[in-house]
Coordinates of C-alpha atoms and ligand atoms in Angstrom, one line a residue:
X1 CA -27.2 2.5 14.1
X2 CA -28.6 -1.0 14.2
X3 CA -27.6 -3.7 16.7
X4 CA -25.9 -5.6 13.7
X5 CA -23.8 -2.7 12.7
X6 CA -20.1 -3.2 13.5
X7 CA -17.7 -0.2 14.1
X8 CA -14.1 -1.0 14.0
X9 CA -11.5 1.5 15.0
X10 CA -8.3 1.1 12.9
X11 CA -4.6 2.1 13.8
X12 CA -1.7 2.1 11.6
X13 CA 2.0 3.2 12.5
X14 CA 4.1 0.7 10.4
X15 CA 6.1 3.4 8.6
X16 CA 5.8 7.1 8.4
X17 CA 2.2 7.8 8.9
X18 CA 0.3 7.9 12.2
X19 CA -3.2 7.0 11.2
X20 CA -6.6 6.1 13.0
X21 CA -9.9 5.7 11.2
X22 CA -13.5 4.3 12.0
X23 CA -15.2 2.0 9.4
X24 CA -18.5 0.7 9.7
X25 CA -19.4 -2.9 8.6
X26 CA -16.0 -3.2 6.9
X27 CA -17.0 -1.2 4.0
X28 CA -18.1 2.3 4.9
X29 CA -15.6 5.0 5.9
X30 CA -17.0 6.9 9.0
X31 CA -13.8 9.0 9.8
X32 CA -10.2 9.0 8.7
X33 CA -7.2 10.8 10.1
X34 CA -3.7 10.6 8.9
X35 CA -0.6 12.5 10.5
X36 CA 2.2 12.5 7.9
X37 CA 5.7 12.7 9.0
X38 CA 7.2 13.2 5.7
X39 CA 8.4 16.7 6.4
X40 CA 10.5 15.4 9.2
X41 CA 12.2 12.6 7.1
X42 CA 12.7 14.5 3.9
X43 CA 16.0 16.1 4.7
X44 CA 17.5 12.6 5.4
X45 CA 15.9 11.4 2.0
X46 CA 14.2 8.5 3.5
X47 CA 12.4 7.3 6.6
X48 CA 14.7 7.4 9.9
X49 CA 13.3 4.8 12.2
X50 CA 13.9 6.4 15.4
X51 CA 12.3 9.7 14.2
X52 CA 9.5 7.8 13.0
X53 CA 8.8 6.1 16.4
X54 CA 9.1 9.4 18.2
X55 CA 6.5 11.1 16.2
X56 CA 4.1 8.1 16.5
X57 CA 4.4 8.5 20.2
X58 CA 3.7 12.2 20.0
X59 CA 0.7 11.6 17.6
X60 CA -1.1 8.6 18.3
X61 CA -3.3 9.8 21.1
X62 CA -4.2 12.9 19.2
X63 CA -4.9 11.0 16.1
X64 CA -7.2 8.5 17.8
X65 CA -9.1 11.2 19.6
X66 CA -9.4 13.3 16.4
X67 CA -10.9 10.3 14.6
X68 CA -13.6 9.7 17.3
X69 CA -14.5 13.3 17.4
X70 CA -14.8 13.5 13.7
X71 CA -17.0 10.6 13.9
X72 CA -19.1 12.1 16.4
X73 CA -18.5 8.7 18.5
X74 CA -17.1 7.9 22.0
X75 CA -15.0 4.8 22.2
X76 CA -17.9 2.7 24.0
X77 CA -19.6 2.7 20.5
X78 CA -16.5 0.7 19.0
X79 CA -16.7 -2.9 18.5
X80 CA -13.3 -3.8 18.1
X81 CA -9.7 -2.4 17.6
X82 CA -7.8 -3.2 14.5
X83 CA -4.0 -2.5 14.6
X84 CA -1.3 -3.3 12.2
X85 CA 1.0 -6.0 13.5
X86 CA 3.5 -6.1 10.6
X87 CA 5.3 -6.0 8.5
X88 CA 7.0 -2.6 9.0
X89 CA 9.6 -0.9 11.5
X90 CA 9.5 -2.5 14.6
X91 CA 9.6 0.6 16.8
X92 CA 6.9 2.3 14.8
X93 CA 4.7 -0.7 14.9
X94 CA 4.9 -1.2 18.7
X95 CA 3.6 2.4 19.2
X96 CA 0.3 1.5 17.6
X97 CA 0.2 -2.0 19.0
X98 CA 0.7 -0.7 22.5
X99 CA -2.0 2.0 22.0
X100 CA -4.4 -0.5 20.7
X101 CA -3.7 -3.0 23.5
X102 CA -4.2 -0.2 26.0
X103 CA -7.5 0.8 24.5
X104 CA -8.7 -2.7 24.1
X105 CA -7.8 -3.5 27.7
X106 CA -9.3 -0.6 29.4
X107 CA -12.5 -0.7 27.4
X108 CA -12.8 -4.5 27.1
X109 CA -13.0 -4.5 23.5
X110 CA -11.8 -7.3 21.2
X111 CA -8.3 -6.7 19.5
X112 CA -7.6 -7.7 15.9
X113 CA -4.0 -7.9 14.4
X114 CA -3.7 -6.9 10.7
X115 CA -1.3 -7.6 8.1
X116 CA -0.2 -4.4 6.4
X117 CA -0.4 -5.5 3.0
X118 CA -3.9 -7.1 3.7
X119 CA -4.8 -3.7 4.8
X120 CA -3.8 -2.1 1.4
X121 CA -5.9 -4.7 -0.5
X122 CA -9.0 -4.1 1.7
X123 CA -8.8 -0.6 0.9
X124 CA -10.7 -1.7 -2.1
X125 CA -13.6 -3.0 0.1
X126 CA -14.3 0.7 0.9
X127 CA -15.1 1.3 -2.8
X128 CA -17.2 -1.7 -3.4
X129 CA -17.8 -5.4 -2.8
X130 CA -15.1 -7.9 -3.3
X131 CA -15.6 -10.9 -5.8
X132 CA -13.7 -14.2 -5.6
X133 CA -11.4 -15.3 -7.0
X134 CA -9.6 -12.1 -7.2
X135 CA -5.9 -11.0 -8.1
X136 CA -4.5 -8.0 -6.3
X137 CA -1.5 -6.1 -7.6
X138 CA 0.2 -4.8 -4.6
X139 CA 2.8 -2.1 -5.3
X140 CA 4.1 -0.1 -2.3
X141 CA 7.5 1.2 -0.9
X142 CA 8.5 -2.2 0.4
X143 CA 6.3 -4.5 -1.6
X144 CA 5.6 -5.5 -5.3
X145 CA 3.4 -8.6 -5.3
X146 CA 0.6 -10.5 -7.1
X147 CA -1.6 -11.7 -4.7
X148 CA -4.4 -14.3 -5.3
X149 CA -7.2 -14.7 -3.1
X150 CA -9.9 -17.5 -3.4
X151 CA -11.9 -16.1 -0.2
X152 CA -11.9 -13.5 2.3
X153 CA -8.7 -13.5 4.5
X154 CA -7.1 -16.1 2.3
X155 CA -3.9 -14.5 0.5
X156 CA -1.6 -16.7 -2.0
X157 CA 1.5 -14.8 -3.3
X158 CA 1.8 -15.9 -6.9
X159 CA 4.6 -13.6 -7.7
X160 CA 6.9 -11.0 -6.0
X161 CA 9.8 -8.8 -6.4
X162 CA 13.2 -10.4 -6.2
X163 CA 15.1 -7.2 -5.3
X164 CA 13.8 -3.6 -5.1
X165 CA 10.0 -2.9 -4.7
X166 CA 8.3 -0.6 -7.3
X167 CA 8.1 2.3 -4.8
X168 CA 11.6 1.7 -3.6
X169 CA 12.9 1.9 -7.3
X170 CA 10.9 5.1 -8.0
X171 CA 12.3 6.7 -4.7
X172 CA 15.9 5.8 -5.7
X173 CA 15.4 7.0 -9.3
X174 CA 13.8 10.3 -7.9
X175 CA 16.9 10.8 -5.5
X176 CA 19.3 10.3 -8.7
X177 CA 17.2 13.1 -10.4
X178 CA 17.5 15.2 -7.4
X179 CA 14.0 15.2 -6.4
X180 CA 12.6 15.3 -2.8
X181 CA 11.5 12.0 -0.7
X182 CA 9.0 10.4 -1.3
X183 CA 9.9 10.5 -5.1
X184 CA 7.0 8.5 -6.6
X185 CA 4.7 11.3 -7.1
X186 CA 7.4 13.7 -8.4
X187 CA 8.5 11.0 -11.1
X188 CA 4.8 10.3 -11.9
X189 CA 4.2 14.2 -12.4
X190 CA 7.4 14.6 -14.5
X191 CA 6.5 11.7 -16.5
X192 CA 3.3 13.3 -17.7
X193 CA 5.3 16.1 -19.1
X194 CA 7.9 14.0 -21.2
X195 CA 8.1 11.1 -23.7
X196 CA 9.4 7.7 -23.4
X197 CA 12.3 8.3 -25.7
X198 CA 15.0 6.7 -23.8
X199 CA 15.6 2.8 -24.2
X200 CA 15.5 1.2 -20.7
X201 CA 15.4 -2.5 -19.8
X202 CA 12.5 -4.6 -18.7
X203 CA 13.0 -7.7 -16.5
X204 CA 10.5 -10.3 -17.8
X205 CA 12.3 -13.2 -16.0
X206 CA 11.7 -16.8 -16.8
X207 CA 8.8 -17.3 -19.0
X208 CA 5.6 -17.8 -16.9
X209 CA 7.1 -16.4 -14.0
X210 CA 5.0 -13.7 -12.1
X211 CA 7.9 -12.4 -10.1
X212 CA 9.4 -8.9 -10.6
X213 CA 12.8 -7.2 -10.7
X214 CA 13.4 -3.6 -10.7
X215 CA 17.1 -3.2 -9.5
X216 CA 18.5 -3.7 -13.3
X217 CA 16.3 -0.9 -14.4
X218 CA 17.0 1.3 -11.5
X219 CA 20.8 0.9 -12.3
X220 CA 20.0 1.6 -15.8
X221 CA 18.6 4.9 -15.1
X222 CA 21.3 5.8 -12.5
X223 CA 23.9 4.9 -15.2
X224 CA 22.1 7.1 -17.9
X225 CA 22.3 10.0 -15.7
X226 CA 26.0 9.7 -14.6
X227 CA 27.0 9.0 -18.2
X228 CA 25.2 12.1 -19.4
X229 CA 27.0 14.0 -16.7
X230 CA 30.3 12.8 -17.6
X231 CA 29.9 13.8 -21.2
X232 CA 28.4 17.1 -20.3
X233 CA 25.2 16.1 -22.3
X234 CA 22.0 17.7 -20.9
X235 CA 19.3 14.9 -20.4
X236 CA 15.6 15.7 -20.2
X237 CA 14.3 14.7 -16.7
X238 CA 10.9 14.4 -18.0
X239 CA 11.7 12.0 -20.7
X240 CA 13.8 10.0 -18.5
X241 CA 10.9 9.8 -15.9
X242 CA 8.8 8.9 -18.7
X243 CA 10.9 6.1 -19.8
X244 CA 11.3 4.7 -16.4
X245 CA 7.6 4.9 -15.6
X246 CA 6.8 3.3 -19.0
X247 CA 9.0 0.3 -18.3
X248 CA 7.8 -0.2 -14.6
X249 CA 4.1 -0.1 -16.0
X250 CA 4.8 -2.3 -18.9
X251 CA 6.0 -5.1 -16.7
X252 CA 3.3 -4.6 -13.8
X253 CA 0.5 -4.5 -16.2
X254 CA 1.7 -7.3 -18.5
X255 CA 2.1 -9.8 -15.7
X256 CA -1.0 -8.7 -14.0
X257 CA -3.0 -9.4 -17.3
X258 CA -1.4 -12.7 -17.9
X259 CA -2.0 -14.0 -14.2
X260 CA -5.7 -12.6 -14.4
X261 CA -6.3 -14.7 -17.4
X262 CA -4.5 -17.6 -16.3
X263 CA -6.3 -17.7 -12.9
X264 CA -9.7 -16.6 -14.4
X265 CA -10.2 -14.3 -11.5
X266 CA -13.5 -12.2 -11.2
X267 CA -11.7 -9.0 -10.0
X268 CA -8.4 -7.5 -10.5
X269 CA -7.5 -5.1 -7.5
X270 CA -4.7 -2.4 -7.2
X271 CA -3.2 -1.7 -3.8
X272 CA -0.4 0.2 -2.2
X273 CA 1.2 3.7 -2.4
X274 CA 2.3 3.1 -6.1
X275 CA -1.3 2.6 -6.9
X276 CA -1.7 6.4 -6.6
X277 CA 0.5 6.6 -9.7
X278 CA -1.5 8.2 -12.6
X279 CA 0.1 6.3 -15.5
X280 CA -0.3 2.8 -13.8
X281 CA -3.9 3.5 -13.0
X282 CA -4.5 4.6 -16.5
X283 CA -2.6 1.8 -18.2
X284 CA -4.7 -0.8 -16.1
X285 CA -7.9 1.0 -17.1
X286 CA -7.0 0.6 -20.7
X287 CA -6.3 -3.0 -20.3
X288 CA -9.1 -4.4 -18.0
X289 CA -12.1 -1.8 -18.4
X290 CA -14.4 -2.7 -21.3
X291 CA -12.9 -6.1 -21.3
X292 CA -16.4 -7.2 -19.7
X293 CA -15.1 -10.3 -18.4
X294 CA -13.8 -8.9 -15.1
X295 CA -13.9 -5.9 -12.9
X296 CA -11.0 -3.7 -12.2
X297 CA -10.8 -1.9 -8.4
X298 CA -8.8 1.0 -7.9
X299 CA -9.1 2.9 -4.5
X300 CA -9.0 6.8 -4.5
X301 CA -5.6 8.3 -3.9
X302 CA -6.1 9.1 -0.1
X303 CA -6.8 5.1 0.3
X304 CA -3.6 4.2 -1.7
X305 CA -0.9 5.4 0.5
X306 CA -0.7 4.4 4.2
X307 CA -3.9 4.9 6.3
X308 CA -5.9 3.4 9.1
X309 CA -9.1 2.9 7.1
X310 CA -7.8 0.1 5.3
X311 CA -6.5 -1.5 8.5
X312 CA -10.2 -1.3 9.9
X313 CA -11.5 -2.8 6.6
X314 CA -9.2 -5.6 6.7
X315 CA -9.8 -6.0 10.5
X316 CA -13.6 -6.5 10.1
X317 CA -12.8 -9.7 8.2
X318 CA -10.7 -11.0 10.9
X319 CA -13.4 -9.8 13.4
X320 CA -16.1 -11.6 11.6
X321 CA -14.1 -14.9 11.5
X322 CA -13.6 -14.6 15.3
X323 CA -9.6 -14.2 14.7
X324 CA -8.8 -12.1 17.9
X325 CA -5.6 -11.0 19.2
X326 CA -4.8 -10.8 23.0
X327 CA -2.3 -8.8 25.3
X328 CA 0.6 -10.9 24.1
X329 CA 0.2 -9.3 20.6
X330 CA 3.8 -8.1 19.4
X331 CA 5.2 -6.4 16.3
X332 CA 6.3 -8.7 13.6
X333 CA 8.7 -6.6 11.2
X334 CA 8.9 -9.5 8.8
X335 CA 5.2 -10.9 9.0
X336 CA 4.2 -13.1 6.1
X337 CA 0.8 -12.6 4.4
X338 CA 0.3 -16.2 3.8
X339 CA 0.0 -17.1 7.5
Ligands
LIG401 O1 2.2 2.1 0.5 P1 2.8 3.1 1.0 O2 2.4 4.5 1.3 O3 4.0 2.8 2.1 C1 4.6 1.4 2.2 O4 3.8 0.6 2.8 O5 5.7 1.1 1.8 O6 3.9 3.4 -0.4 C2 5.0 4.5 -0.4 C3 5.6 4.5 -1.8 C4 6.6 5.4 -1.8 O7 7.8 4.6 -2.4 C5 6.1 6.4 -2.8 O8 7.2 6.9 -3.7 C6 5.1 5.6 -3.8 O9 4.5 4.7 -2.7 N1 4.2 6.4 -4.3 C7 4.2 6.7 -5.6 C8 3.2 7.6 -5.9 N2 2.6 7.9 -4.8 C9 3.2 7.3 -3.9 N3 5.0 6.0 -6.5 C10 4.5 6.3 -7.9 N4 3.7 7.2 -8.2 C11 3.0 7.8 -7.2 N5 2.0 8.8 -7.7
LIG402 ZN1 1.8 0.7 2.9

């Protein structure tokens, strides 16, 4: 440990994972603990905000202690506390923010607020150095965005979904097929077993638009299932999953490629829970790798879904830039990334 090394403790409680992690110099993962609540929300088919908050309250201290113990560090050795300020569920966010404020106050540490999506993007900094300008395809349960970055900490949304997020569409389609929550990974698995033989729509929107729309596709899948049921026809879940996945990936990858070319970026980053999707990872690799002109960054699976390592990595940038929060920090459920 040198004097210049910076250790950030990250805290993330915006949805249904209680997470804490320690990251060195914004790029080296020291310890990473995630307590998932998925089992508690499964029987409701989605995240129940009150249950999420209660679990966060129960878990937060244990998770923070565990991450320090795993790193073999004391809180005194931490340089700053970074926490997700938003967007997310207000009650859930508040648990993390209050824990971070308490730690920062008691131990006189700087407090840094982090945008959840900035966190997802900065998960990539844990696998390599970011080169600007870059383009990030953010695909999570609540977001589908193309974000352009000309430098650290500067985010420009050049395209976003006009209705459902990609993850949301995955979860709703999965529900229609009788698969458990969260449905994304189940559709992904089924899709590998089927063929994209069912014709489904792709919403390209206006020419040159980098926006997305997945509600029409979602409705088309639901209608296909209902029509088949009414006619007593057996429909292959594998083929339907493969067709749905192909439609989502086709639009995501085509628009990302167009934007990357137009903006002449150095890197393309994949971020968010849906970045765990095998089909999407493979399709992006096919398009960008070997192209030689730009570098494709895709985080490992455990850094794609919600975690606190990404919050610590993004928090490092704000810390370096002297952008500190204070004891008035509050939860911002609809926080914008453009600031
Ligand atoms: O980023 P995340 O963990 O939470 C939010 O910030 O929303 O993303 C969760 C979303 C869920 O909709 C889940 O179904 C989806 O990511 N997801 C996947 C896969 N793994 C997680 N979607 C498609 N394929 C996957 N393998
Ligand atoms: Zn997320």
